[in-house]
C-alpha atoms as an extended CHARMM CRD file, in Angstrom:
* protein
*
       266  EXT
         1         1  PRO       CA              0.0000000000        0.0000000000        0.0000000000  PROA      1               0.0000000000
         2         2  PRO       CA              2.7010000000        2.6320000000        0.7310000000  PROA      2               0.0000000000
         3         3  LYS       CA              4.2280000000        1.9810000000       -2.6790000000  PROA      3               0.0000000000
         4         4  ILE       CA              0.8660000000        2.5640000000       -4.3460000000  PROA      4               0.0000000000
         5         5  CYS       CA              0.5290000000        5.9250000000       -2.4960000000  PROA      5               0.0000000000
         6         6  VAL       CA              3.9500000000        7.0230000000       -3.6980000000  PROA      6               0.0000000000
         7         7  PHE       CA              3.0900000000        5.9410000000       -7.2370000000  PROA      7               0.0000000000
         8         8  ARG       CA             -0.1430000000        7.9520000000       -7.1390000000  PROA      8               0.0000000000
         9         9  ARG       CA              1.6420000000       11.0690000000       -5.8810000000  PROA      9               0.0000000000
        10        10  THR       CA              4.3950000000       10.8610000000       -8.4880000000  PROA      10              0.0000000000
        11        11  PRO       CA              2.3270000000       12.4570000000      -11.3710000000  PROA      11              0.0000000000
        12        12  LYS       CA              1.4020000000       15.3770000000       -9.1280000000  PROA      12              0.0000000000
        13        13  ASN       CA              5.0250000000       15.8830000000       -8.1460000000  PROA      13              0.0000000000
        14        14  LEU       CA              6.0500000000       15.7990000000      -11.7840000000  PROA      14              0.0000000000
        15        15  ILE       CA              3.4330000000       18.4350000000      -12.5920000000  PROA      15              0.0000000000
        16        16  TYR       CA              4.6840000000       20.6980000000       -9.7830000000  PROA      16              0.0000000000
        17        17  ILE       CA              8.2690000000       20.2910000000      -10.9080000000  PROA      17              0.0000000000
        18        18  SER       CA              7.3300000000       20.9910000000      -14.5180000000  PROA      18              0.0000000000
        19        19  VAL       CA              5.5200000000       24.1980000000      -13.5270000000  PROA      19              0.0000000000
        20        20  LEU       CA              8.6690000000       25.3930000000      -11.7820000000  PROA      20              0.0000000000
        21        21  VAL       CA             11.3200000000       24.1060000000      -14.1470000000  PROA      21              0.0000000000
        22        22  VAL       CA              9.7560000000       24.8020000000      -17.5560000000  PROA      22              0.0000000000
        23        23  PRO       CA              9.3960000000       28.5970000000      -17.1020000000  PROA      23              0.0000000000
        24        24  PHE       CA             12.9320000000       28.6710000000      -15.7450000000  PROA      24              0.0000000000
        25        25  LEU       CA             14.2270000000       26.8900000000      -18.8390000000  PROA      25              0.0000000000
        26        26  VAL       CA             12.1510000000       29.0300000000      -21.1780000000  PROA      26              0.0000000000
        27        27  PHE       CA             13.2750000000       32.3790000000      -19.7650000000  PROA      27              0.0000000000
        28        28  PHE       CA             16.8860000000       31.6220000000      -18.8550000000  PROA      28              0.0000000000
        29        29  PHE       CA             17.9100000000       29.1270000000      -21.4800000000  PROA      29              0.0000000000
        30        30  ARG       CA             19.5690000000       30.9980000000      -24.3750000000  PROA      30              0.0000000000
        31        31  SER       CA             18.1600000000       29.7800000000      -27.6360000000  PROA      31              0.0000000000
        32        32  ASP       CA             16.8380000000       31.4870000000      -30.7380000000  PROA      32              0.0000000000
        33        33  VAL       CA             14.1490000000       28.8370000000      -30.9680000000  PROA      33              0.0000000000
        34        34  LEU       CA             12.7010000000       29.7410000000      -27.5580000000  PROA      34              0.0000000000
        35        35  THR       CA             12.7950000000       33.5180000000      -28.0900000000  PROA      35              0.0000000000
        36        36  PRO       CA              9.3450000000       33.8010000000      -29.7510000000  PROA      36              0.0000000000
        37        37  LEU       CA              7.9160000000       31.6040000000      -26.9930000000  PROA      37              0.0000000000
        38        38  LYS       CA              9.3690000000       33.8780000000      -24.3320000000  PROA      38              0.0000000000
        39        39  PHE       CA              7.7110000000       36.9790000000      -25.7790000000  PROA      39              0.0000000000
        40        40  THR       CA              4.4110000000       35.1250000000      -26.2460000000  PROA      40              0.0000000000
        41        41  LEU       CA              4.3910000000       34.0990000000      -22.5830000000  PROA      41              0.0000000000
        42        42  VAL       CA              5.2670000000       37.6360000000      -21.4490000000  PROA      42              0.0000000000
        43        43  ARG       CA              2.4320000000       39.1360000000      -23.4910000000  PROA      43              0.0000000000
        44        44  ALA       CA              0.0270000000       36.4960000000      -22.1980000000  PROA      44              0.0000000000
        45        45  LEU       CA              0.9800000000       37.1710000000      -18.5730000000  PROA      45              0.0000000000
        46        46  ASN       CA              0.7530000000       40.9700000000      -18.9620000000  PROA      46              0.0000000000
        47        47  VAL       CA             -3.0040000000       40.9200000000      -19.5420000000  PROA      47              0.0000000000
        48        48  PRO       CA             -4.0330000000       39.2760000000      -16.2410000000  PROA      48              0.0000000000
        49        49  ILE       CA             -1.4410000000       41.3130000000      -14.3440000000  PROA      49              0.0000000000
        50        50  GLU       CA             -2.8680000000       44.5700000000      -15.7570000000  PROA      50              0.0000000000
        51        51  ILE       CA             -6.4340000000       43.4590000000      -14.9700000000  PROA      51              0.0000000000
        52        52  ILE       CA             -5.4920000000       42.6220000000      -11.3820000000  PROA      52              0.0000000000
        53        53  SER       CA             -3.4290000000       45.7970000000      -10.8070000000  PROA      53              0.0000000000
        54        54  PHE       CA             -5.9180000000       48.2230000000      -12.4120000000  PROA      54              0.0000000000
        55        55  PRO       CA             -8.2250000000       48.6100000000       -9.3440000000  PROA      55              0.0000000000
        56        56  PHE       CA             -5.2180000000       49.1260000000       -7.0590000000  PROA      56              0.0000000000
        57        57  TYR       CA             -3.7560000000       51.7390000000       -9.4410000000  PROA      57              0.0000000000
        58        58  GLU       CA             -7.0410000000       53.6640000000       -9.6000000000  PROA      58              0.0000000000
        59        59  ALA       CA             -7.4400000000       53.5010000000       -5.8140000000  PROA      59              0.0000000000
        60        60  LYS       CA             -3.9120000000       54.8540000000       -5.4280000000  PROA      60              0.0000000000
        61        61  LYS       CA             -4.7220000000       57.7940000000       -7.7200000000  PROA      61              0.0000000000
        62        62  ILE       CA             -7.8080000000       58.6420000000       -5.6600000000  PROA      62              0.0000000000
        63        63  LEU       CA             -5.9360000000       58.3890000000       -2.3420000000  PROA      63              0.0000000000
        64        64  PHE       CA             -3.0690000000       60.5920000000       -3.5200000000  PROA      64              0.0000000000
        65        65  TYR       CA             -5.1360000000       63.0200000000       -5.6400000000  PROA      65              0.0000000000
        66        66  HSD       CA             -4.6250000000       66.0950000000       -3.4380000000  PROA      66              0.0000000000
        67        67  ARG       CA             -0.8990000000       65.5880000000       -3.1390000000  PROA      67              0.0000000000
        68        68  THR       CA             -0.5640000000       65.0220000000       -6.9020000000  PROA      68              0.0000000000
        69        69  PHE       CA             -2.6750000000       68.0770000000       -7.6920000000  PROA      69              0.0000000000
        70        70  ASN       CA             -0.5980000000       70.2890000000       -5.3690000000  PROA      70              0.0000000000
        71        71  GLU       CA              2.5730000000       68.9940000000       -6.9880000000  PROA      71              0.0000000000
        72        72  TYR       CA              1.0980000000       69.7580000000      -10.4100000000  PROA      72              0.0000000000
        73        73  GLN       CA              0.2680000000       73.3140000000       -9.3620000000  PROA      73              0.0000000000
        74        74  ARG       CA              3.7880000000       73.8370000000       -8.0190000000  PROA      74              0.0000000000
        75        75  LEU       CA              5.4380000000       72.4930000000      -11.1700000000  PROA      75              0.0000000000
        76        76  ARG       CA              3.1290000000       74.5720000000      -13.3590000000  PROA      76              0.0000000000
        77        77  GLY       CA              4.1480000000       77.7170000000      -11.4900000000  PROA      77              0.0000000000
        78        78  GLU       CA              7.8200000000       76.8540000000      -11.8130000000  PROA      78              0.0000000000
        79        79  ALA       CA              7.3620000000       76.2100000000      -15.5510000000  PROA      79              0.0000000000
        80        80  SER       CA              5.7820000000       79.6690000000      -15.9880000000  PROA      80              0.0000000000
        81        81  VAL       CA              8.7010000000       81.3160000000      -14.1920000000  PROA      81              0.0000000000
        82        82  LEU       CA             11.2150000000       79.4030000000      -16.3170000000  PROA      82              0.0000000000
        83        83  LYS       CA              9.3960000000       80.3990000000      -19.5300000000  PROA      83              0.0000000000
        84        84  ALA       CA              9.4920000000       84.0590000000      -18.4860000000  PROA      84              0.0000000000
        85        85  ARG       CA             13.2030000000       83.7900000000      -17.7270000000  PROA      85              0.0000000000
        86        86  LEU       CA             13.8040000000       82.1300000000      -21.0920000000  PROA      86              0.0000000000
        87        87  VAL       CA             12.0440000000       84.9780000000      -22.9030000000  PROA      87              0.0000000000
        88        88  GLY       CA             14.1600000000       87.4700000000      -20.9500000000  PROA      88              0.0000000000
        89        89  LEU       CA             17.3540000000       85.6110000000      -21.8360000000  PROA      89              0.0000000000
        90        90  ASP       CA             16.4020000000       85.5270000000      -25.5260000000  PROA      90              0.0000000000
        91        91  GLU       CA             15.7610000000       89.2760000000      -25.4670000000  PROA      91              0.0000000000
        92        92  LEU       CA             19.0770000000       89.8810000000      -23.6760000000  PROA      92              0.0000000000
        93        93  ALA       CA             20.9310000000       87.7710000000      -26.2420000000  PROA      93              0.0000000000
        94        94  ALA       CA             19.3170000000       89.7110000000      -29.1140000000  PROA      94              0.0000000000
        95        95  GLU       CA             20.2290000000       93.0240000000      -27.4680000000  PROA      95              0.0000000000
        96        96  ASN       CA             23.8290000000       91.8810000000      -26.9880000000  PROA      96              0.0000000000
        97        97  MET       CA             24.0540000000       90.9580000000      -30.6730000000  PROA      97              0.0000000000
        98        98  ARG       CA             22.7100000000       94.3770000000      -31.7290000000  PROA      98              0.0000000000
        99        99  LEU       CA             25.1190000000       96.2070000000      -29.4240000000  PROA      99              0.0000000000
       100       100  GLU       CA             28.0310000000       94.0960000000      -30.6250000000  PROA      100             0.0000000000
       101       101  ARG       CA             27.2660000000       94.9980000000      -34.2490000000  PROA      101             0.0000000000
       102       102  LEU       CA             26.8670000000       98.6630000000      -33.3180000000  PROA      102             0.0000000000
       103       103  LEU       CA             30.1440000000       98.7580000000      -31.3610000000  PROA      103             0.0000000000
       104       104  THR       CA             31.9650000000       96.9930000000      -34.1850000000  PROA      104             0.0000000000
       105       105  PHE       CA             30.6380000000       99.6200000000      -36.5900000000  PROA      105             0.0000000000
       106       106  LYS       CA             31.6060000000      102.4000000000      -34.1480000000  PROA      106             0.0000000000
       107       107  ARG       CA             35.2030000000      101.1560000000      -34.0400000000  PROA      107             0.0000000000
       108       108  SER       CA             35.3460000000      101.3310000000      -37.8380000000  PROA      108             0.0000000000
       109       109  LEU       CA             34.2720000000      104.9900000000      -37.8810000000  PROA      109             0.0000000000
       110       110  VAL       CA             36.8630000000      107.7370000000      -38.1140000000  PROA      110             0.0000000000
       111       111  TYR       CA             34.4520000000      110.1200000000      -36.3780000000  PROA      111             0.0000000000
       112       112  SER       CA             33.9060000000      110.6280000000      -32.6660000000  PROA      112             0.0000000000
       113       113  SER       CA             30.4920000000      109.2320000000      -31.6950000000  PROA      113             0.0000000000
       114       114  VAL       CA             28.2620000000      108.3840000000      -28.7400000000  PROA      114             0.0000000000
       115       115  THR       CA             26.0820000000      105.2840000000      -28.3800000000  PROA      115             0.0000000000
       116       116  ALA       CA             22.4530000000      105.9420000000      -27.3880000000  PROA      116             0.0000000000
       117       117  SER       CA             19.3130000000      103.9020000000      -26.7430000000  PROA      117             0.0000000000
       118       118  VAL       CA             15.8270000000      104.7530000000      -28.0000000000  PROA      118             0.0000000000
       119       119  ILE       CA             13.5860000000      105.4160000000      -24.9790000000  PROA      119             0.0000000000
       120       120  GLY       CA             10.4780000000      106.8940000000      -26.5950000000  PROA      120             0.0000000000
       121       121  ARG       CA              8.4880000000      107.5640000000      -29.7580000000  PROA      121             0.0000000000
       122       122  ASP       CA              5.6340000000      109.8350000000      -30.7130000000  PROA      122             0.0000000000
       123       123  PRO       CA              2.5270000000      107.6320000000      -31.2260000000  PROA      123             0.0000000000
       124       124  SER       CA              1.0600000000      110.1540000000      -33.6540000000  PROA      124             0.0000000000
       125       125  GLY       CA              4.2410000000      110.1690000000      -35.7680000000  PROA      125             0.0000000000
       126       126  TRP       CA              5.8890000000      106.8080000000      -35.2260000000  PROA      126             0.0000000000
       127       127  SER       CA              8.0740000000      107.1300000000      -38.3440000000  PROA      127             0.0000000000
       128       128  SER       CA              8.8310000000      110.8300000000      -37.7940000000  PROA      128             0.0000000000
       129       129  SER       CA             10.7720000000      111.1350000000      -34.5440000000  PROA      129             0.0000000000
       130       130  MET       CA             12.1030000000      109.3450000000      -31.4750000000  PROA      130             0.0000000000
       131       131  ILE       CA             13.7170000000      110.1490000000      -28.1270000000  PROA      131             0.0000000000
       132       132  ILE       CA             17.1830000000      108.9260000000      -27.1170000000  PROA      132             0.0000000000
       133       133  ASP       CA             18.8260000000      108.7810000000      -23.6750000000  PROA      133             0.0000000000
       134       134  ARG       CA             21.6930000000      111.1930000000      -24.4650000000  PROA      134             0.0000000000
       135       135  GLY       CA             21.7820000000      114.9890000000      -24.2940000000  PROA      135             0.0000000000
       136       136  LYS       CA             23.8730000000      118.0970000000      -23.7320000000  PROA      136             0.0000000000
       137       137  GLU       CA             25.8320000000      116.5060000000      -20.8950000000  PROA      137             0.0000000000
       138       138  ASP       CA             27.0400000000      113.8820000000      -23.4030000000  PROA      138             0.0000000000
       139       139  GLY       CA             28.2100000000      116.4940000000      -25.9040000000  PROA      139             0.0000000000
       140       140  ILE       CA             25.1830000000      116.2510000000      -28.2090000000  PROA      140             0.0000000000
       141       141  ARG       CA             24.0660000000      119.3430000000      -30.0720000000  PROA      141             0.0000000000
       142       142  GLN       CA             21.2380000000      120.1780000000      -32.4570000000  PROA      142             0.0000000000
       143       143  GLY       CA             21.7960000000      119.0690000000      -36.0640000000  PROA      143             0.0000000000
       144       144  MET       CA             24.1960000000      116.2010000000      -35.2980000000  PROA      144             0.0000000000
       145       145  PRO       CA             23.8420000000      113.0800000000      -37.4840000000  PROA      145             0.0000000000
       146       146  VAL       CA             22.2460000000      109.9150000000      -36.0600000000  PROA      146             0.0000000000
       147       147  ILE       CA             23.1600000000      106.5800000000      -37.6540000000  PROA      147             0.0000000000
       148       148  ASN       CA             23.4300000000      102.8460000000      -36.9860000000  PROA      148             0.0000000000
       149       149  ALA       CA             25.3080000000       99.9610000000      -38.5980000000  PROA      149             0.0000000000
       150       150  LEU       CA             22.8970000000       99.9120000000      -41.5780000000  PROA      150             0.0000000000
       151       151  GLY       CA             23.0030000000      103.6030000000      -42.4480000000  PROA      151             0.0000000000
       152       152  VAL       CA             21.4490000000      107.0030000000      -41.7620000000  PROA      152             0.0000000000
       153       153  VAL       CA             18.6870000000      107.1500000000      -39.1320000000  PROA      153             0.0000000000
       154       154  GLY       CA             18.0980000000      110.9110000000      -38.8130000000  PROA      154             0.0000000000
       155       155  LYS       CA             19.5090000000      113.9570000000      -37.0630000000  PROA      155             0.0000000000
       156       156  ILE       CA             19.1840000000      115.6900000000      -33.7090000000  PROA      156             0.0000000000
       157       157  ALA       CA             16.2800000000      118.1650000000      -33.6740000000  PROA      157             0.0000000000
       158       158  GLU       CA             15.9930000000      119.1140000000      -29.9800000000  PROA      158             0.0000000000
       159       159  VAL       CA             18.3660000000      118.6550000000      -27.0310000000  PROA      159             0.0000000000
       160       160  SER       CA             17.9130000000      118.6930000000      -23.2510000000  PROA      160             0.0000000000
       161       161  GLU       CA             20.4350000000      117.8710000000      -20.5310000000  PROA      161             0.0000000000
       162       162  GLY       CA             19.8940000000      114.1100000000      -20.5840000000  PROA      162             0.0000000000
       163       163  ASN       CA             17.7440000000      113.3970000000      -23.6470000000  PROA      163             0.0000000000
       164       164  SER       CA             17.4540000000      114.3620000000      -27.3010000000  PROA      164             0.0000000000
       165       165  LYS       CA             14.7740000000      114.2800000000      -29.9770000000  PROA      165             0.0000000000
       166       166  VAL       CA             15.7540000000      112.7340000000      -33.2970000000  PROA      166             0.0000000000
       167       167  VAL       CA             13.9070000000      113.6670000000      -36.4880000000  PROA      167             0.0000000000
       168       168  LEU       CA             13.9850000000      110.5650000000      -38.6600000000  PROA      168             0.0000000000
       169       169  LEU       CA             15.0920000000      110.1590000000      -42.2510000000  PROA      169             0.0000000000
       170       170  THR       CA             11.5130000000      109.7520000000      -43.5040000000  PROA      170             0.0000000000
       171       171  ASP       CA             10.1600000000      112.9170000000      -41.8420000000  PROA      171             0.0000000000
       172       172  PRO       CA              9.3370000000      115.7930000000      -44.2610000000  PROA      172             0.0000000000
       173       173  GLN       CA             11.4970000000      118.1100000000      -42.1170000000  PROA      173             0.0000000000
       174       174  PHE       CA             14.6080000000      115.9970000000      -42.7510000000  PROA      174             0.0000000000
       175       175  SER       CA             16.9810000000      116.7520000000      -45.6290000000  PROA      175             0.0000000000
       176       176  VAL       CA             20.5480000000      115.8510000000      -46.5780000000  PROA      176             0.0000000000
       177       177  ALA       CA             22.7300000000      116.3020000000      -49.6460000000  PROA      177             0.0000000000
       178       178  ALA       CA             23.2570000000      112.9070000000      -51.2980000000  PROA      178             0.0000000000
       179       179  LEU       CA             24.5530000000      111.2290000000      -54.4170000000  PROA      179             0.0000000000
       180       180  ILE       CA             23.7810000000      108.0650000000      -56.3360000000  PROA      180             0.0000000000
       181       181  GLN       CA             26.7820000000      105.8160000000      -55.8500000000  PROA      181             0.0000000000
       182       182  GLY       CA             26.9930000000      104.4490000000      -59.3940000000  PROA      182             0.0000000000
       183       183  SER       CA             26.4190000000      107.4980000000      -61.5870000000  PROA      183             0.0000000000
       184       184  ARG       CA             27.6340000000      110.0410000000      -58.9680000000  PROA      184             0.0000000000
       185       185  GLU       CA             24.5500000000      112.1620000000      -59.5880000000  PROA      185             0.0000000000
       186       186  ILE       CA             23.9520000000      114.6620000000      -56.7820000000  PROA      186             0.0000000000
       187       187  GLY       CA             20.5760000000      115.5700000000      -55.3060000000  PROA      187             0.0000000000
       188       188  LEU       CA             18.7370000000      116.3710000000      -52.0900000000  PROA      188             0.0000000000
       189       189  VAL       CA             17.1490000000      113.5750000000      -50.0610000000  PROA      189             0.0000000000
       190       190  THR       CA             14.1240000000      114.5860000000      -47.9940000000  PROA      190             0.0000000000
       191       191  GLY       CA             11.4190000000      112.7870000000      -46.0720000000  PROA      191             0.0000000000
       192       192  SER       CA              7.9240000000      112.2620000000      -47.4150000000  PROA      192             0.0000000000
       193       193  LEU       CA              4.3570000000      112.2340000000      -46.1840000000  PROA      193             0.0000000000
       194       194  GLN       CA              4.1610000000      108.4550000000      -46.8290000000  PROA      194             0.0000000000
       195       195  GLY       CA              6.3490000000      107.8530000000      -43.7750000000  PROA      195             0.0000000000
       196       196  GLU       CA              8.4040000000      104.8570000000      -44.9860000000  PROA      196             0.0000000000
       197       197  ILE       CA             10.1630000000      106.2670000000      -48.0410000000  PROA      197             0.0000000000
       198       198  CYS       CA             12.2380000000      109.2980000000      -49.0230000000  PROA      198             0.0000000000
       199       199  ARG       CA             12.5180000000      111.4260000000      -52.1380000000  PROA      199             0.0000000000
       200       200  MET       CA             15.6910000000      112.4450000000      -53.9030000000  PROA      200             0.0000000000
       201       201  ARG       CA             15.0940000000      115.6680000000      -55.8000000000  PROA      201             0.0000000000
       202       202  PHE       CA             16.8950000000      118.0490000000      -58.1650000000  PROA      202             0.0000000000
       203       203  ILE       CA             18.5440000000      115.2800000000      -60.1990000000  PROA      203             0.0000000000
       204       204  SER       CA             19.5400000000      116.0890000000      -63.7690000000  PROA      204             0.0000000000
       205       205  SER       CA             16.9430000000      114.8250000000      -66.2450000000  PROA      205             0.0000000000
       206       206  ASP       CA             19.5980000000      113.1100000000      -68.3690000000  PROA      206             0.0000000000
       207       207  ALA       CA             21.1220000000      111.2640000000      -65.3920000000  PROA      207             0.0000000000
       208       208  GLN       CA             21.8560000000      107.5590000000      -65.8460000000  PROA      208             0.0000000000
       209       209  ILE       CA             19.9090000000      106.0840000000      -62.9150000000  PROA      209             0.0000000000
       210       210  SER       CA             18.5100000000      102.5850000000      -62.4350000000  PROA      210             0.0000000000
       211       211  VAL       CA             16.2570000000      100.9660000000      -59.8680000000  PROA      211             0.0000000000
       212       212  GLY       CA             18.4300000000       99.3530000000      -57.2130000000  PROA      212             0.0000000000
       213       213  ASP       CA             21.1720000000      102.0260000000      -57.2560000000  PROA      213             0.0000000000
       214       214  LYS       CA             22.5190000000      102.8720000000      -53.8030000000  PROA      214             0.0000000000
       215       215  VAL       CA             22.2380000000      106.3820000000      -52.3950000000  PROA      215             0.0000000000
       216       216  ILE       CA             24.8510000000      107.7420000000      -49.9570000000  PROA      216             0.0000000000
       217       217  THR       CA             25.5230000000      111.0370000000      -48.2330000000  PROA      217             0.0000000000
       218       218  SER       CA             27.4760000000      113.6180000000      -50.2270000000  PROA      218             0.0000000000
       219       219  LYS       CA             30.4760000000      115.6630000000      -49.1460000000  PROA      219             0.0000000000
       220       220  LEU       CA             28.3400000000      118.7150000000      -49.9490000000  PROA      220             0.0000000000
       221       221  SER       CA             26.3000000000      118.0320000000      -46.8040000000  PROA      221             0.0000000000
       222       222  THR       CA             26.9490000000      120.4840000000      -43.9840000000  PROA      222             0.0000000000
       223       223  SER       CA             25.8850000000      118.0960000000      -41.1950000000  PROA      223             0.0000000000
       224       224  PHE       CA             26.5760000000      114.5390000000      -42.4080000000  PROA      224             0.0000000000
       225       225  PRO       CA             29.9670000000      113.0730000000      -43.3000000000  PROA      225             0.0000000000
       226       226  GLU       CA             30.1900000000      111.6720000000      -46.8140000000  PROA      226             0.0000000000
       227       227  GLY       CA             29.7850000000      108.0250000000      -47.7000000000  PROA      227             0.0000000000
       228       228  LEU       CA             27.0460000000      107.0030000000      -45.2340000000  PROA      228             0.0000000000
       229       229  LEU       CA             24.3810000000      104.6930000000      -46.6670000000  PROA      229             0.0000000000
       230       230  ILE       CA             20.9040000000      106.1830000000      -47.0360000000  PROA      230             0.0000000000
       231       231  GLY       CA             18.9340000000      103.7150000000      -49.1500000000  PROA      231             0.0000000000
       232       232  GLU       CA             18.3060000000      102.4300000000      -52.6540000000  PROA      232             0.0000000000
       233       233  VAL       CA             16.3210000000      103.6890000000      -55.6170000000  PROA      233             0.0000000000
       234       234  VAL       CA             12.9810000000      101.8890000000      -55.9530000000  PROA      234             0.0000000000
       235       235  ARG       CA             11.2410000000      104.1690000000      -58.4700000000  PROA      235             0.0000000000
       236       236  ILE       CA             12.1190000000      107.0070000000      -60.8430000000  PROA      236             0.0000000000
       237       237  ILE       CA              9.6450000000      109.8460000000      -61.3820000000  PROA      237             0.0000000000
       238       238  GLY       CA              9.9330000000      112.5130000000      -64.0200000000  PROA      238             0.0000000000
       239       239  ASN       CA              9.9130000000      113.4910000000      -67.6540000000  PROA      239             0.0000000000
       240       240  PRO       CA             13.1020000000      113.7310000000      -69.7420000000  PROA      240             0.0000000000
       241       241  GLN       CA             11.8200000000      117.0800000000      -71.0160000000  PROA      241             0.0000000000
       242       242  GLU       CA             11.7930000000      118.4990000000      -67.4860000000  PROA      242             0.0000000000
       243       243  PRO       CA             15.0020000000      120.0900000000      -66.1090000000  PROA      243             0.0000000000
       244       244  SER       CA             15.1160000000      117.6160000000      -63.2030000000  PROA      244             0.0000000000
       245       245  ILE       CA             13.6690000000      114.3070000000      -62.0660000000  PROA      245             0.0000000000
       246       246  GLU       CA             12.9350000000      112.6460000000      -58.7170000000  PROA      246             0.0000000000
       247       247  CYS       CA             13.7130000000      109.2360000000      -57.2760000000  PROA      247             0.0000000000
       248       248  ILE       CA             11.8400000000      107.3230000000      -54.5990000000  PROA      248             0.0000000000
       249       249  ILE       CA             14.3360000000      106.0020000000      -52.0510000000  PROA      249             0.0000000000
       250       250  LYS       CA             13.7620000000      103.1010000000      -49.6780000000  PROA      250             0.0000000000
       251       251  PRO       CA             15.9430000000      103.5540000000      -46.5620000000  PROA      251             0.0000000000
       252       252  PHE       CA             18.3120000000      100.7510000000      -45.6120000000  PROA      252             0.0000000000
       253       253  VAL       CA             17.3990000000      101.2440000000      -41.9430000000  PROA      253             0.0000000000
       254       254  VAL       CA             14.0180000000       99.8890000000      -40.8400000000  PROA      254             0.0000000000
       255       255  LEU       CA             13.2200000000      102.8990000000      -38.6760000000  PROA      255             0.0000000000
       256       256  SER       CA             10.3550000000      101.2590000000      -36.7780000000  PROA      256             0.0000000000
       257       257  GLN       CA             12.7840000000       98.6290000000      -35.4460000000  PROA      257             0.0000000000
       258       258  VAL       CA             15.6290000000      100.9150000000      -34.3240000000  PROA      258             0.0000000000
       259       259  GLU       CA             16.5540000000      100.4500000000      -30.6440000000  PROA      259             0.0000000000
       260       260  GLU       CA             20.1620000000      101.6780000000      -30.4580000000  PROA      260             0.0000000000
       261       261  VAL       CA             21.9240000000      104.3900000000      -32.4710000000  PROA      261             0.0000000000
       262       262  LEU       CA             25.1880000000      106.2940000000      -32.8160000000  PROA      262             0.0000000000
       263       263  VAL       CA             25.3160000000      110.0800000000      -32.6620000000  PROA      263             0.0000000000
       264       264  ILE       CA             28.2910000000      111.4950000000      -34.5910000000  PROA      264             0.0000000000
       265       265  LEU       CA             29.8530000000      114.2840000000      -32.5430000000  PROA      265             0.0000000000
       266       266  GLN       CA             32.5220000000      115.4400000000      -34.9720000000  PROA      266             0.0000000000
């Protein structure tokens, strides 16, 4: 009888051993043949594990909701602060690049000059004038040229101790003697009522001028040194039978975007 009992228990023992040994062999025995079987078993076991763990996971979310929400609020606030700092850093980097270009241009000038920042504009005449943070105490006087690395910006119209008003290139009150760089034709560049362009007047009617020609300051100017860029010809107006013609000039400087300038002192 004892032998019969052992014989009856042997199949059960073999089953138990198989349950323990077979997974061990499948997962730890290195063989390319068993690799698909391994992944099949893992995928099959994942489903019941996810079903069993789902209620516990949801219960955990409910229990820790307040703490998670507070952490979310804190991280959201920190993210907003970091975004604001990033915007500030981008603006600082852009300003540094502009100042570096301006200082490089200043070093190339043979004239004494002062760097100034734009601190105000007239809302009613955005393209007519602006205020800079330099004045009499910095050696600035009325009529001095105002430029940047791209070309002529305007000239000083009014001066106080610490600030100055600049009349811009496109203002009707502005004028400067200029010449067309290619043909060397001389004329007078003035602002216009359109606000974004200039006019070059008193040009000989037989002048050889083309659209795209560059216009620079002339040595005949009493306030600007010669050779400073003003703009380019975009349109020619006039009749060959008239004694003179006009040119529409687009300034090289985008005046609405000017933030720093140079004031030429001498």
